[in-house]
Amino acid sequence: FLLLGLLVVKQTSIVIIARYCRTRAPNQELHDNANLILLTEAAKFLVNVILELCVDGGMKTFSNALNDPLDTLKVAIPAVLYFIQNFLTYVALENLIAPIFQVTYQGKLLFAAILSVNVLRHYY
């Protein structure tokens, strides 16, 4: 339950902080959504590298990625789609009020769970 609570706090704070930054800053000082997303993904990558080094104790995963570039390219397609999804999320955040955005954003999670059960026959 602790992780679920942290996830809720993270998602809620992202919405509130991003909405506050976009509405309070003058137009000439607004950040670009693409830059924000790239910075966020770079921070996640850095955390993952640190965790990989701590858990794996070496560069095994990174050497696997370099030794099999075709396998690494297969990961690029979902990564680009995830980038587009994040970009559209910030566009929606600019154009919707925060409560409506939060409900629709969380509805995405519910819809994915329903599809997981019905389409993939995967039960939790």
CSV table of C-alpha atoms in Angstrom, one decimal:
chain,number,residue,atom,x,y,z
A,1,PHE,CA,0.0,0.0,0.0
A,2,LEU,CA,3.0,2.3,0.5
A,3,LEU,CA,4.0,2.1,-3.1
A,4,LEU,CA,0.4,2.7,-4.2
A,5,GLY,CA,0.3,5.8,-2.0
A,6,LEU,CA,3.6,7.1,-3.4
A,7,LEU,CA,2.4,6.6,-6.9
A,8,VAL,CA,-0.8,8.6,-6.2
A,9,VAL,CA,1.2,11.4,-4.6
A,10,LYS,CA,3.7,11.4,-7.6
A,11,GLN,CA,0.9,11.5,-10.2
A,12,THR,CA,-1.1,14.2,-8.4
A,13,SER,CA,2.0,16.4,-7.7
A,14,ILE,CA,3.1,16.2,-11.3
A,15,VAL,CA,-0.3,17.4,-12.5
A,16,ILE,CA,-0.5,20.2,-9.9
A,17,ILE,CA,3.1,21.4,-10.5
A,18,ALA,CA,3.0,21.2,-14.3
A,19,ARG,CA,-0.4,23.0,-14.4
A,20,TYR,CA,0.9,25.7,-12.0
A,21,CYS,CA,4.1,26.2,-14.0
A,22,ARG,CA,2.2,26.5,-17.3
A,23,THR,CA,-0.5,28.9,-16.0
A,24,ARG,CA,1.7,31.2,-13.9
A,25,ALA,CA,4.6,31.9,-16.2
A,26,PRO,CA,4.5,34.6,-18.9
A,27,ASN,CA,4.3,33.2,-22.5
A,28,GLN,CA,7.9,34.1,-23.3
A,29,GLU,CA,9.2,32.1,-20.3
A,30,LEU,CA,7.2,28.9,-20.9
A,31,HIS,CA,9.2,25.7,-21.1
A,32,ASP,CA,8.9,23.5,-24.2
A,33,ASN,CA,7.0,20.3,-23.5
A,34,ALA,CA,9.5,18.2,-25.6
A,35,ASN,CA,12.4,19.5,-23.6
A,36,LEU,CA,10.6,18.8,-20.3
A,37,ILE,CA,9.8,15.2,-21.4
A,38,LEU,CA,13.4,14.6,-22.6
A,39,LEU,CA,14.8,15.9,-19.3
A,40,THR,CA,12.4,13.7,-17.3
A,41,GLU,CA,13.4,10.6,-19.4
A,42,ALA,CA,17.1,11.4,-18.9
A,43,ALA,CA,16.6,11.6,-15.2
A,44,LYS,CA,14.7,8.2,-15.3
A,45,PHE,CA,17.6,6.8,-17.3
A,46,LEU,CA,20.1,8.0,-14.8
A,47,VAL,CA,18.2,6.4,-11.9
A,48,ASN,CA,17.9,3.2,-13.9
A,49,VAL,CA,21.6,3.1,-14.6
A,50,ILE,CA,22.4,3.6,-10.9
A,51,LEU,CA,20.0,0.9,-9.9
A,52,GLU,CA,21.4,-1.5,-12.5
A,53,LEU,CA,24.9,-0.9,-11.3
A,54,CYS,CA,23.8,-1.5,-7.7
A,55,VAL,CA,21.7,-4.6,-8.4
A,56,ASP,CA,23.7,-6.3,-11.2
A,57,GLY,CA,27.1,-5.2,-9.9
A,58,GLY,CA,28.3,-4.4,-13.4
A,59,MET,CA,27.5,-3.4,-16.9
A,60,LYS,CA,26.0,-6.7,-18.0
A,61,THR,CA,22.8,-5.2,-19.3
A,62,PHE,CA,24.5,-2.4,-21.2
A,63,SER,CA,27.0,-4.8,-22.8
A,64,ASN,CA,24.0,-7.0,-23.9
A,65,ALA,CA,22.4,-3.9,-25.5
A,66,LEU,CA,25.6,-3.1,-27.4
A,67,ASN,CA,26.2,-6.7,-28.5
A,68,ASP,CA,22.7,-7.0,-29.9
A,69,PRO,CA,21.7,-3.7,-31.6
A,70,LEU,CA,18.7,-5.2,-33.4
A,71,ASP,CA,17.2,-6.2,-30.1
A,72,THR,CA,17.9,-2.7,-28.8
A,73,LEU,CA,16.1,-1.1,-31.8
A,74,LYS,CA,13.0,-3.1,-31.0
A,75,VAL,CA,12.8,-1.2,-27.8
A,76,ALA,CA,13.0,2.1,-29.7
A,77,ILE,CA,9.5,1.8,-31.1
A,78,PRO,CA,7.7,1.7,-27.7
A,79,ALA,CA,10.0,4.4,-26.5
A,80,VAL,CA,9.0,6.8,-29.3
A,81,LEU,CA,5.3,5.9,-28.7
A,82,TYR,CA,5.8,6.6,-25.0
A,83,PHE,CA,7.4,10.0,-25.8
A,84,ILE,CA,4.4,10.9,-28.0
A,85,GLN,CA,2.0,9.8,-25.3
A,86,ASN,CA,3.8,12.0,-22.7
A,87,PHE,CA,3.9,14.9,-25.1
A,88,LEU,CA,0.1,14.6,-25.7
A,89,THR,CA,-0.4,14.3,-21.9
A,90,TYR,CA,1.2,17.7,-21.4
A,91,VAL,CA,-0.8,19.2,-24.2
A,92,ALA,CA,-4.0,17.9,-22.6
A,93,LEU,CA,-2.8,19.3,-19.3
A,94,GLU,CA,-2.5,22.8,-20.8
A,95,ASN,CA,-6.0,22.6,-22.3
A,96,LEU,CA,-8.1,20.9,-19.6
A,97,ILE,CA,-8.7,22.0,-16.0
A,98,ALA,CA,-6.8,19.9,-13.5
A,99,PRO,CA,-9.7,17.8,-12.1
A,100,ILE,CA,-11.0,16.8,-15.5
A,101,PHE,CA,-7.4,15.9,-16.6
A,102,GLN,CA,-6.7,13.9,-13.5
A,103,VAL,CA,-9.9,11.8,-13.9
A,104,THR,CA,-9.3,11.1,-17.6
A,105,TYR,CA,-5.7,10.4,-17.0
A,106,GLN,CA,-6.5,7.9,-14.2
A,107,GLY,CA,-9.3,6.5,-16.4
A,108,LYS,CA,-6.5,5.4,-18.8
A,109,LEU,CA,-5.2,3.1,-16.2
A,110,LEU,CA,-8.6,1.6,-15.5
A,111,PHE,CA,-9.2,1.1,-19.3
A,112,ALA,CA,-5.8,-0.6,-19.6
A,113,ALA,CA,-6.6,-3.0,-16.8
A,114,ILE,CA,-10.0,-3.9,-18.3
A,115,LEU,CA,-8.3,-4.5,-21.7
A,116,SER,CA,-5.6,-6.6,-20.0
A,117,VAL,CA,-8.3,-8.9,-18.5
A,118,ASN,CA,-10.6,-9.1,-21.5
A,119,VAL,CA,-8.1,-9.2,-24.4
A,120,LEU,CA,-5.1,-10.9,-22.9
A,121,ARG,CA,-7.0,-13.1,-20.5
A,122,HIS,CA,-4.6,-12.0,-17.8
A,123,TYR,CA,-6.1,-12.0,-14.3
A,124,TYR,CA,-4.6,-10.3,-11.3
